[in-house]
mmCIF file of C-alpha atoms in Angstrom:
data_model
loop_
_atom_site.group_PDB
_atom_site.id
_atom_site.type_symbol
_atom_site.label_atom_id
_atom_site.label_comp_id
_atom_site.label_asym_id
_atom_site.label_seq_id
_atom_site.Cartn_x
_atom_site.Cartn_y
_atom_site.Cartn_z
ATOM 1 C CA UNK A 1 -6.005 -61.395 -30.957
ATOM 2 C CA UNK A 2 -3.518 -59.180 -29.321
ATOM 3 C CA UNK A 3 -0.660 -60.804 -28.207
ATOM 4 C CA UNK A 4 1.061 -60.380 -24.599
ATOM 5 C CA UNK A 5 4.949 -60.090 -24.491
ATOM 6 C CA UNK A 6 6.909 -63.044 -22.768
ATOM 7 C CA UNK A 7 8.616 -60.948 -21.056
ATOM 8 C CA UNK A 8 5.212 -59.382 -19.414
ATOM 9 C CA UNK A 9 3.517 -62.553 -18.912
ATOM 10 C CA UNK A 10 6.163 -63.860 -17.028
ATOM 11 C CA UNK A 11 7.026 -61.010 -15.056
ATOM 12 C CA UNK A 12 3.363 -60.807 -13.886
ATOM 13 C CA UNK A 13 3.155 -64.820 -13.128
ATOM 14 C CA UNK A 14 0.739 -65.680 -15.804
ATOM 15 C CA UNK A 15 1.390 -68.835 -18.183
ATOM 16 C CA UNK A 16 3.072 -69.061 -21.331
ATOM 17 C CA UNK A 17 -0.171 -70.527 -23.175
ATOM 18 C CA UNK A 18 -1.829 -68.686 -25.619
ATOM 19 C CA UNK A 19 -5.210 -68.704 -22.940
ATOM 20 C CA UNK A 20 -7.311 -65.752 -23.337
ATOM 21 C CA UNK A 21 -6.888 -64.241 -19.776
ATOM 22 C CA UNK A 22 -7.703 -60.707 -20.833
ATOM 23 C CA UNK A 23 -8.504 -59.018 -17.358
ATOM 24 C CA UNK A 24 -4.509 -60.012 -16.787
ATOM 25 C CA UNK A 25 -3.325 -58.943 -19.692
ATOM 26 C CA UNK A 26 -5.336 -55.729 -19.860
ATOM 27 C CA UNK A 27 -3.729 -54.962 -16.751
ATOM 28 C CA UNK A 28 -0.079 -55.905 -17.860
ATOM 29 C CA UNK A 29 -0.553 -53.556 -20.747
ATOM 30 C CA UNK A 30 -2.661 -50.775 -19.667
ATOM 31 C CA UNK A 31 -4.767 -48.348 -21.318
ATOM 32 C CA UNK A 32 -3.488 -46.716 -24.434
ATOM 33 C CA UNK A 33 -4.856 -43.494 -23.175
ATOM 34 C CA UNK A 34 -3.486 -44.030 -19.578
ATOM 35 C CA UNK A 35 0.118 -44.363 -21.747
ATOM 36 C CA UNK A 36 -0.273 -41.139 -23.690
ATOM 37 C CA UNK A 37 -1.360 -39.555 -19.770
ATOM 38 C CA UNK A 38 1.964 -41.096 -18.111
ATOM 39 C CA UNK A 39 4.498 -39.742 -21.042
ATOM 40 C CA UNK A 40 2.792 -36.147 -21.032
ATOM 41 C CA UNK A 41 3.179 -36.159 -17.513
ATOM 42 C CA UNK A 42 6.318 -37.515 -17.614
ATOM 43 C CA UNK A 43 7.667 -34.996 -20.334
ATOM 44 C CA UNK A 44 5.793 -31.986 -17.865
ATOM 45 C CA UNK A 45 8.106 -33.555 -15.376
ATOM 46 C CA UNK A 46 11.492 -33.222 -17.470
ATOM 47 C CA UNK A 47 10.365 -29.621 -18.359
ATOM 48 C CA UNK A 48 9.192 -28.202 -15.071
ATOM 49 C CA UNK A 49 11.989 -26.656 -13.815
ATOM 50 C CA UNK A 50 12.300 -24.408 -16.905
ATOM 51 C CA UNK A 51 8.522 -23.737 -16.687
ATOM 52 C CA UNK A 52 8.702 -22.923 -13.519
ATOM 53 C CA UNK A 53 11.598 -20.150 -14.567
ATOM 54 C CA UNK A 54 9.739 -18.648 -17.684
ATOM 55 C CA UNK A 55 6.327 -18.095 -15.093
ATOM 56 C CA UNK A 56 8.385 -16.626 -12.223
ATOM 57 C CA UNK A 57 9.708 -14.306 -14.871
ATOM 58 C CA UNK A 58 6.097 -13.278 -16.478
ATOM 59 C CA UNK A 59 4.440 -12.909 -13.016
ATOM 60 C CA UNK A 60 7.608 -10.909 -11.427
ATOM 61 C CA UNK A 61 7.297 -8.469 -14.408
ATOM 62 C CA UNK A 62 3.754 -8.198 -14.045
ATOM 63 C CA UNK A 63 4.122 -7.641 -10.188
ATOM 64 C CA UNK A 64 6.900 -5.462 -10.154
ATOM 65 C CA UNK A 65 5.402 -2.773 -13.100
ATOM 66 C CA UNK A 66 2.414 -2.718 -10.768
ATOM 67 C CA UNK A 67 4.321 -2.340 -8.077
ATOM 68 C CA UNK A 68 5.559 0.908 -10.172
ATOM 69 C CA UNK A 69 2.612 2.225 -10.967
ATOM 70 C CA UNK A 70 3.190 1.466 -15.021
ATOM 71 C CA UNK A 71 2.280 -1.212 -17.890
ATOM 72 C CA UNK A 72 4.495 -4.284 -18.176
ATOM 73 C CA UNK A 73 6.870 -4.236 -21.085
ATOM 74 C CA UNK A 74 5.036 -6.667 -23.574
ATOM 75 C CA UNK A 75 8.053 -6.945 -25.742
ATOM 76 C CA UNK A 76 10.082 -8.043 -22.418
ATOM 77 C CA UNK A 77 6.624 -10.552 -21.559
ATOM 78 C CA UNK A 78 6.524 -11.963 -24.548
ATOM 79 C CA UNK A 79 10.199 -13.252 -25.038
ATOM 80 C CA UNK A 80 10.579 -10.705 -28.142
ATOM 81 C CA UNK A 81 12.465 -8.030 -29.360
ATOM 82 C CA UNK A 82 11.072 -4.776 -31.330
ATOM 83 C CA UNK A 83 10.837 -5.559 -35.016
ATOM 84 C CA UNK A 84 10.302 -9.037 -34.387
ATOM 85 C CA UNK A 85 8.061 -10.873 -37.129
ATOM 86 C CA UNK A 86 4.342 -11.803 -36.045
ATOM 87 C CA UNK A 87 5.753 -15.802 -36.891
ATOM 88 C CA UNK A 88 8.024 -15.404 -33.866
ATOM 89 C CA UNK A 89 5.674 -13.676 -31.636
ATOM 90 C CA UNK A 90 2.805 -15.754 -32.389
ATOM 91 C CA UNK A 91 5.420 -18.981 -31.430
ATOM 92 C CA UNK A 92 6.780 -17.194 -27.984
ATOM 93 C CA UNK A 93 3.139 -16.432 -27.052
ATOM 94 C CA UNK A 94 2.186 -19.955 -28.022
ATOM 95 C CA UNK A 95 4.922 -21.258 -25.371
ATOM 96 C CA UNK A 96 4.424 -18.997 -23.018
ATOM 97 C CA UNK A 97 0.600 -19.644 -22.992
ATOM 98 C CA UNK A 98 1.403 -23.353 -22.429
ATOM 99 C CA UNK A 99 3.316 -22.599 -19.346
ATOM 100 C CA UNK A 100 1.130 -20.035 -17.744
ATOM 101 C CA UNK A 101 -2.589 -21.744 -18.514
ATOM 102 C CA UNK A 102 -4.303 -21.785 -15.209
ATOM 103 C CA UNK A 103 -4.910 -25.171 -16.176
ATOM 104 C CA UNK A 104 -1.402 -25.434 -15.018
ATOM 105 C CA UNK A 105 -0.394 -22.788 -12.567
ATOM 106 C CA UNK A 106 -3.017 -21.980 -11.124
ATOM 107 C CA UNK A 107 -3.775 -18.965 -9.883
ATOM 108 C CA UNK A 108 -0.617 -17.205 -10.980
ATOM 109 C CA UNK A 109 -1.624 -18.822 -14.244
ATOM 110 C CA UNK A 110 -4.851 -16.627 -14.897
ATOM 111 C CA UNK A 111 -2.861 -13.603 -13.905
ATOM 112 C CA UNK A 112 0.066 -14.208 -16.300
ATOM 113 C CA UNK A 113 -2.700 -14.847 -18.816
ATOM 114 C CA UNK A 114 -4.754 -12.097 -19.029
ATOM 115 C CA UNK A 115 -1.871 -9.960 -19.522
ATOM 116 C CA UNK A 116 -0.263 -11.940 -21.778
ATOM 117 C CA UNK A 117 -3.212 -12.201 -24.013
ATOM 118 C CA UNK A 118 -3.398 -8.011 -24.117
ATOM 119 C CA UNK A 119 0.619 -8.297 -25.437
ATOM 120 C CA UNK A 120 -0.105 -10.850 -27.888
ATOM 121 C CA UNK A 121 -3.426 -8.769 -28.877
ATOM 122 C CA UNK A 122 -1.394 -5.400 -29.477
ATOM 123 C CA UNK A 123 2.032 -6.840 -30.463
ATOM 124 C CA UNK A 124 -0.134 -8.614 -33.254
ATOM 125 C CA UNK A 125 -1.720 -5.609 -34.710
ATOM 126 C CA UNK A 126 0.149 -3.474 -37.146
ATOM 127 C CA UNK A 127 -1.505 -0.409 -35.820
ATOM 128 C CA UNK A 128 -1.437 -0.999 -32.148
ATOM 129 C CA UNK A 129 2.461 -2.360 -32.550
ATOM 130 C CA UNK A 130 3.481 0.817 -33.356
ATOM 131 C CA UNK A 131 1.560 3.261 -31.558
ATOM 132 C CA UNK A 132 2.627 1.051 -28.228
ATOM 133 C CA UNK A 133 6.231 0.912 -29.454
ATOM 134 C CA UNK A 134 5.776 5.253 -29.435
ATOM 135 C CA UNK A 135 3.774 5.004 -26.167
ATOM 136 C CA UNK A 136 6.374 2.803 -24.877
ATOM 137 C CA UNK A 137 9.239 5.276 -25.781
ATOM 138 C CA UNK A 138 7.169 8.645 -24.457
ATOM 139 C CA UNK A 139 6.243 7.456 -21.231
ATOM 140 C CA UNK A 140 8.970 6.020 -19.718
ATOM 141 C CA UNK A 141 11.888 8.496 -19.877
ATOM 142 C CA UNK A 142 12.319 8.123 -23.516
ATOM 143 C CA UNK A 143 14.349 4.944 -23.130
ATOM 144 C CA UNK A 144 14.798 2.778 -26.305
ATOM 145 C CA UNK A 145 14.557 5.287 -28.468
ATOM 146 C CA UNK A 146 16.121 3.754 -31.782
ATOM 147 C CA UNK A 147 14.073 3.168 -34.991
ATOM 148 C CA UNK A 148 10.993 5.574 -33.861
ATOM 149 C CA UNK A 149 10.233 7.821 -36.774
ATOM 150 C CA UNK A 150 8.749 10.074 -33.446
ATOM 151 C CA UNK A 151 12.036 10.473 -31.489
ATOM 152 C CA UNK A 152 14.066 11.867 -34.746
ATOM 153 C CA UNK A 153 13.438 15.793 -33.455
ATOM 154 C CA UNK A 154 15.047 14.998 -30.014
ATOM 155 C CA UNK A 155 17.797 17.023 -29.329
ATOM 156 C CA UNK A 156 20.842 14.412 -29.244
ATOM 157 C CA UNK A 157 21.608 16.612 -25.939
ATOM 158 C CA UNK A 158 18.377 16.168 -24.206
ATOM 159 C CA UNK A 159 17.960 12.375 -25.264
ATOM 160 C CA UNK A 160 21.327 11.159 -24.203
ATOM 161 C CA UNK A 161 20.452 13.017 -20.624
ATOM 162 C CA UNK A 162 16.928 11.288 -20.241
ATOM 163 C CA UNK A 163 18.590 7.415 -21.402
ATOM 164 C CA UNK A 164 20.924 8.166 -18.617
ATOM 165 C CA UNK A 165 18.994 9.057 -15.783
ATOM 166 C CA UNK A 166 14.946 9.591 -16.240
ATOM 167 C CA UNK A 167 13.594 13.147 -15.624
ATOM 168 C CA UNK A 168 10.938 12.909 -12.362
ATOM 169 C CA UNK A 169 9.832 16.752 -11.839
ATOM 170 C CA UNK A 170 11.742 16.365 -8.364
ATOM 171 C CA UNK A 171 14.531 18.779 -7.343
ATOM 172 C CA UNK A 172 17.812 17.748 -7.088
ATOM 173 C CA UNK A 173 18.729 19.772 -3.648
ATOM 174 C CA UNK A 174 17.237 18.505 -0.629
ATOM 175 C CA UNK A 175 13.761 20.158 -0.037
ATOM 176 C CA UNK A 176 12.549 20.032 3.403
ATOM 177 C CA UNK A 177 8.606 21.156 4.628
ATOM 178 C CA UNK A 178 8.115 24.309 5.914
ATOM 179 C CA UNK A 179 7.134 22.970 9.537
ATOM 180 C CA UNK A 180 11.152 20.741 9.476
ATOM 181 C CA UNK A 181 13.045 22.206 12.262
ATOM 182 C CA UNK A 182 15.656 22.855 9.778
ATOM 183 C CA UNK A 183 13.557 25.154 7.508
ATOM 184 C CA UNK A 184 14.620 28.801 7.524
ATOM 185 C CA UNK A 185 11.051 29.686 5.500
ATOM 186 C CA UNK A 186 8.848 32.389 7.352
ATOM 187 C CA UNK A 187 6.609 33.784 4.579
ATOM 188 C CA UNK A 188 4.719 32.900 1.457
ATOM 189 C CA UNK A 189 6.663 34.663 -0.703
ATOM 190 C CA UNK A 190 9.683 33.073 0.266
ATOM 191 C CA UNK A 191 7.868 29.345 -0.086
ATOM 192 C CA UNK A 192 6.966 30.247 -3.657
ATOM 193 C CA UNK A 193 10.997 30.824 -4.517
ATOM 194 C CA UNK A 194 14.150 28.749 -4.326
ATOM 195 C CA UNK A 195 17.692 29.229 -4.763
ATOM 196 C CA UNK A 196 19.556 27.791 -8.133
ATOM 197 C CA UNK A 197 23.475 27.988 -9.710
ATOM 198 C CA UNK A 198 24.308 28.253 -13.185
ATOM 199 C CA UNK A 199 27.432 26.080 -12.267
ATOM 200 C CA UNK A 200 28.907 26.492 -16.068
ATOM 201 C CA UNK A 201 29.621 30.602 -14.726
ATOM 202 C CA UNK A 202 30.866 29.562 -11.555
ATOM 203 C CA UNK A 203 34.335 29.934 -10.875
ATOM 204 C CA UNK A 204 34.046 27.643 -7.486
ATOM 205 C CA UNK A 205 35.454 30.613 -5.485
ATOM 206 C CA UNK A 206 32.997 29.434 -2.466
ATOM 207 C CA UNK A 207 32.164 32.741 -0.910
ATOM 208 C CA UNK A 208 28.582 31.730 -1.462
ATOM 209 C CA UNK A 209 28.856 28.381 1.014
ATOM 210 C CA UNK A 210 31.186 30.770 3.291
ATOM 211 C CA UNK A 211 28.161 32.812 3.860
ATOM 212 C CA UNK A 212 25.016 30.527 3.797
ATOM 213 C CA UNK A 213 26.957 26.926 4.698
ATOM 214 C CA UNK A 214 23.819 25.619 4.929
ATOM 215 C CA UNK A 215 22.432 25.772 1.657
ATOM 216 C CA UNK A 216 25.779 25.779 -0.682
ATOM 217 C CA UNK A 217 28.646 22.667 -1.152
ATOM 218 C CA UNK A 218 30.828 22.785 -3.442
ATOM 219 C CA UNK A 219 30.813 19.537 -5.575
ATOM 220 C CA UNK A 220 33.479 17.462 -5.804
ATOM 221 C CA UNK A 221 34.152 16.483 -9.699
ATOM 222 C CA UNK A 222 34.281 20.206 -10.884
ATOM 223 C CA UNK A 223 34.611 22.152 -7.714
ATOM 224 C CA UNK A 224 31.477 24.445 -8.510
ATOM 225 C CA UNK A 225 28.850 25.591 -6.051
ATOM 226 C CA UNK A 226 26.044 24.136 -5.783
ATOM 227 C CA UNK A 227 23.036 24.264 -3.951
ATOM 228 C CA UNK A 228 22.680 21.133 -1.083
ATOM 229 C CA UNK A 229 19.182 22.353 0.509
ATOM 230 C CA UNK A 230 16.953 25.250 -0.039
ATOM 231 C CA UNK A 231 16.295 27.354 2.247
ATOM 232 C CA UNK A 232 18.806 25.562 5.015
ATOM 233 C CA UNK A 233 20.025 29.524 5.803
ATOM 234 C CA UNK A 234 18.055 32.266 6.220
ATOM 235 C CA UNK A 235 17.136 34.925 3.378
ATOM 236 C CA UNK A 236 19.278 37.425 4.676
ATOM 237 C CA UNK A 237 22.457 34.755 4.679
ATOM 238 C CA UNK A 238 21.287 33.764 1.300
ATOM 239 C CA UNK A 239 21.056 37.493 -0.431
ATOM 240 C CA UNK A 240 24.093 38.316 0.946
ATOM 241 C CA UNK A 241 25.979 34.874 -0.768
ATOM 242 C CA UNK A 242 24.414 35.970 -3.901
ATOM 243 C CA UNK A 243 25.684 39.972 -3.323
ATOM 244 C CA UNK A 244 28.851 38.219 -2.623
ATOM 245 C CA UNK A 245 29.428 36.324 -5.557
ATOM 246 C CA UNK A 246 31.958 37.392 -8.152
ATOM 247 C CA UNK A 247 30.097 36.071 -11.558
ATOM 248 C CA UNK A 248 26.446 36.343 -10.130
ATOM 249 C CA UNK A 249 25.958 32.684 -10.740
ATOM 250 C CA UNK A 250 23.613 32.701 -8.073
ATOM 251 C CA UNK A 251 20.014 32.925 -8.836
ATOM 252 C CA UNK A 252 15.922 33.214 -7.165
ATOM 253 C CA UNK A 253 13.787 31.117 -9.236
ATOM 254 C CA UNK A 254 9.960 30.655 -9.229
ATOM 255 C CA UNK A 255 9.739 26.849 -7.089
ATOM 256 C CA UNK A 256 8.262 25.304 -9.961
ATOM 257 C CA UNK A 257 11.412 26.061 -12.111
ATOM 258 C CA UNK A 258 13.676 24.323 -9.880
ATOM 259 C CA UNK A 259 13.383 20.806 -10.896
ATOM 260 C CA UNK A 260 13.539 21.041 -14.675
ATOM 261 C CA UNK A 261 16.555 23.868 -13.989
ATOM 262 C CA UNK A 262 18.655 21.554 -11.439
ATOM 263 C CA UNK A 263 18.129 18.373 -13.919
ATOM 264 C CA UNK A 264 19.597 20.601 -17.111
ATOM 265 C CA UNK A 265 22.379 21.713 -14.984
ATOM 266 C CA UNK A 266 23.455 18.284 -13.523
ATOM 267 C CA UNK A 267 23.014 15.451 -16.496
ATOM 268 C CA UNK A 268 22.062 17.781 -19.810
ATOM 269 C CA UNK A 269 24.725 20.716 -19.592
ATOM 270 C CA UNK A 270 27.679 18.550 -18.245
ATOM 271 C CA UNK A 271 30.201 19.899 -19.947
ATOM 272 C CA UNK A 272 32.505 22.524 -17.554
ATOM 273 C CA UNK A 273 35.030 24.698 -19.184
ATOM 274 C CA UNK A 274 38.327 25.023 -16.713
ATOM 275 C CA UNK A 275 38.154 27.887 -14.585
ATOM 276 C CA UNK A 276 41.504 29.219 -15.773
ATOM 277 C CA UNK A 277 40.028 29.109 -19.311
ATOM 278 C CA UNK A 278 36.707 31.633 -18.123
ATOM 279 C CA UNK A 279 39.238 34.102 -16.559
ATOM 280 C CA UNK A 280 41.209 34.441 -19.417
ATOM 281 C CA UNK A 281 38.302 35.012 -21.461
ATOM 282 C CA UNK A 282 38.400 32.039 -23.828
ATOM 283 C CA UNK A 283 36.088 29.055 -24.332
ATOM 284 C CA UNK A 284 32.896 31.159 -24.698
ATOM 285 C CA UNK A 285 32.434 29.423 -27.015
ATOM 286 C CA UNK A 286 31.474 25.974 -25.366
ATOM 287 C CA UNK A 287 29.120 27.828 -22.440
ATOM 288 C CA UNK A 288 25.789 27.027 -23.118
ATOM 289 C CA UNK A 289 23.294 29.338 -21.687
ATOM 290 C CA UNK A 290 21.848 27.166 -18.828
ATOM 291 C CA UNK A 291 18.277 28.808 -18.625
ATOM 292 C CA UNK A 292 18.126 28.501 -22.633
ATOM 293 C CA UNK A 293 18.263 25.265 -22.811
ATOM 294 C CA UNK A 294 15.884 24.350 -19.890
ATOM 295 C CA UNK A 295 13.344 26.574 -21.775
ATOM 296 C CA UNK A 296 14.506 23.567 -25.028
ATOM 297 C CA UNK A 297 13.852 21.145 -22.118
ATOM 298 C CA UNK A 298 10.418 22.364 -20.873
ATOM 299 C CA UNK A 299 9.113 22.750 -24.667
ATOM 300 C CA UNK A 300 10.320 19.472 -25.144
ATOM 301 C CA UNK A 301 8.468 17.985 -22.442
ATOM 302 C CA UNK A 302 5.076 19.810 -23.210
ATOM 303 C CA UNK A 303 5.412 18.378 -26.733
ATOM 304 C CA UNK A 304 6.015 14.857 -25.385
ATOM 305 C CA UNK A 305 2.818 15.222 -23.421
ATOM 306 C CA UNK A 306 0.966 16.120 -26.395
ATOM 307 C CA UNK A 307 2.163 13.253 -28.346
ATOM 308 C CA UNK A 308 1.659 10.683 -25.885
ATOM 309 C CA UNK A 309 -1.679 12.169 -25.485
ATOM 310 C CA UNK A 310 -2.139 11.420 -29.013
ATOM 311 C CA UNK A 311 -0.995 7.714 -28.850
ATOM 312 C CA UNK A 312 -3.387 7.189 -25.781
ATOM 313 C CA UNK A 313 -5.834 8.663 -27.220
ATOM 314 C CA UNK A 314 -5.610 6.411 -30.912
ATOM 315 C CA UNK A 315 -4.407 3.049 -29.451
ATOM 316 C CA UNK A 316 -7.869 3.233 -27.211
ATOM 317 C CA UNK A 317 -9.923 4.412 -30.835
ATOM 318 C CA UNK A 318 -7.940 1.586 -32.397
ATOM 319 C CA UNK A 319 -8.845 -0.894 -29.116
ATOM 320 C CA UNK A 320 -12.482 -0.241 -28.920
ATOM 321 C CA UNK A 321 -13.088 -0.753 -32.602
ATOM 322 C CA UNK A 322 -11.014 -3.996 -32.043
ATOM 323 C CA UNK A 323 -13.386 -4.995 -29.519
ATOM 324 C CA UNK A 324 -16.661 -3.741 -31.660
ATOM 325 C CA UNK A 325 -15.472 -5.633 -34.540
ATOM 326 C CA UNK A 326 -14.761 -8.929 -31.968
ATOM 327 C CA UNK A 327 -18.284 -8.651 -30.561
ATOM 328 C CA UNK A 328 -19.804 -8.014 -33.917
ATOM 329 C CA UNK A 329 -18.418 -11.682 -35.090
ATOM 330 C CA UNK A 330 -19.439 -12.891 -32.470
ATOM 331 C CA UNK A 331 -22.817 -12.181 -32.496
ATOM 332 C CA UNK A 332 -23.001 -13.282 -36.261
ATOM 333 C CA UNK A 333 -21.549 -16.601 -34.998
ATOM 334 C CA UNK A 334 -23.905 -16.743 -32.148
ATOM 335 C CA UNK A 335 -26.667 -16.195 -35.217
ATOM 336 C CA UNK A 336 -25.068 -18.508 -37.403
ATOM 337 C CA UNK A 337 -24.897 -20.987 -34.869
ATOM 338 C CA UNK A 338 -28.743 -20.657 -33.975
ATOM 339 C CA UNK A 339 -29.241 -21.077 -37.959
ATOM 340 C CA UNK A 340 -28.018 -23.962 -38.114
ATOM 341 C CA UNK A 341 -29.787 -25.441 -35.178
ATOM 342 C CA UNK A 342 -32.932 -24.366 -36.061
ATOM 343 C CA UNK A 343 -32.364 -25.909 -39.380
ATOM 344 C CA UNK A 344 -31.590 -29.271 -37.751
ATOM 345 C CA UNK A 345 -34.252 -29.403 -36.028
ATOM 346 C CA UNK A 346 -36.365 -28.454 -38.741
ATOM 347 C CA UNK A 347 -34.908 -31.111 -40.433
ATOM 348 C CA UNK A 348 -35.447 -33.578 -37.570
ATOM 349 C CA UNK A 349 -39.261 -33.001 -37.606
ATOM 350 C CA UNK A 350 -39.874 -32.972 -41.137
ATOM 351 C CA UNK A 351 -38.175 -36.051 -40.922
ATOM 352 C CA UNK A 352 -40.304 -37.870 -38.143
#
């Protein structure tokens, strides 16, 4: 016979005999399962608030990569760093799957879930680790670069320039459309062509923003010209600028040369020597040809296409085998399943 604490029986007014009122007691001691209910959701309770922090996290990352038109970091999802055993990322996945279960949160749950199961799935896989960890790298600015057997070619130049600040295919001077009020552009030809400095020759003597105000500043850390907006002047103001210039640093490029030109110019080649230095004729030696190394820069790029190309192309191989050889076990459990009911019933009959 179970006995009923003193302490309960008095508290809930029955007597201190040994009678067996069960319905009273059953309801001074509840359920053993209504217990274990109350101190889960008792211990939910206590850890809530950090729950609620680790699925604000997932789901912002998830939202905002979308929001950016890219994949979610699944190292950054996952609570992981790269090189982190499979132990450790099976246990952070574990956790996280216990906060975001839609179970739990909902709808916020199931969308925290189902990318959160594609992290765990690649993070997991030897194969698919790596080629995300060289996807990851080659398309998004080569950030992170570290440790990647791919990245060892990189110019230390080029890298350094695209950790810094991203390379986007945009120009760096102000571009306006052809129908802006400000736009100076009357033919074809003149669309397909814009204006560019090779500030490492320019002696910042500003004749060329004299001339064609419009489209030259000189910038303020160095002193060089530069260009601010293409065609802002007119062609004729624009020639005569680059007639006018002392070290013909002024240059027409083809439009589609612009962006990776301006970007080598600005964060790859940002070394100046001192003006007094150039006239003198010393420190040659440190002036990189500016239209050189965007041709590095461009043949860099095409081979980053390539490769990343490559990794899409083998992390889907790899995924769609992953997901033959899934279905394939589970159609043999399916069968194996159907075996063994078949056999049970079999059984069953023979039986009767």
């Amino acid at each position: 016979m179970a006995v009923v604490p003193l302490s309960l029986r008095v508290a809930s007014g029955a007597s201190t005999s040994t009678s067996l009122d069960w319905p009273r007691h059953l309801a001074a001691r509840g359920s053993p399962a209504r217990s274990r209910r109350s101190l889960r959701a008792r211990a939910r309770a206590d850890a809530g608030a950090g729950t609620e922090d680790v699925l604000a996290h997932i789901v912002r990352t998830i939202r905002s990569a979308k929001a950016a038109g890219r994949d979610p970091d699944f190292f950054e999802l996952l609570g992981v760093q790269v090189g982190t055993d499979p132990t450790a990322i099976r246990s952070s996945y574990r956790e996280r799957m216990r906060v975001a279960h839609p179970d739990v949160a909902g709808s916020e749950g199931h969308e925290a879930c189902v990318v959160l199961n594609e992290a765990y799935a690649t993070l997991m896989d030897d194969e698919l680790r790596e080629a995300y960890q060289v996807e990851r790298v080659f398309g998004a600015g080569v950030r992170g670069m570290s440790g990647l057997r791919d990245a060892q070619d990189l110019p230390s130049d080029i890298g350094a320039a695209l950790r810094r600040t991203p390379y986007t295919g945009e120009p760096l001077s102000k571009v306006v459309g052809r129908d802006h009020f400000a736009s100076k552009i009357e033919t074809n030809e003149q669309a397909a062509k814009a204006c560019f400095v090779d500030e490492i020759t320019c002696i910042g003597c500003g004749q060329c923003s004299t001339y064609a105000s419009g489209t030259f500043r000189n910038e303020q850390e160095n002193g060089r010209a530069r260009v601010f907006g293409q065609w802002l002047s007119t062609e004729d103001e624009i020639q005569e600028a680059i007639d006018m210039c002392p070290v013909d640093c002024i240059h027409w490029v083809p439009k589609e040369q612009l962006a990776p030109l301006e970007y080598v110019m600005q964060h790859v080649l940002t070394e100046r020597v001192g003006v007094s230095l150039m006239m003198s004729g010393q420190g040659a030696h440190r002036m990189e040809d500016g239209f050189q190394k965007t041709r590095e820069f461009l043949k860099f790029l095409s081979q980053r296409e390539e490769k990343r190309d490559a990794v899409l192309k083998e992390r889907k191989r790899k995924a769609e085998m992953k997901r033959a050889r899934e279905e394939m076990m589970r159609q043999q459990q399916e069968q194996w399943d159907q075996r063994k009911k078949d056999a049970w019933k079999r059984a069953n009959g023979a039986g009767r």
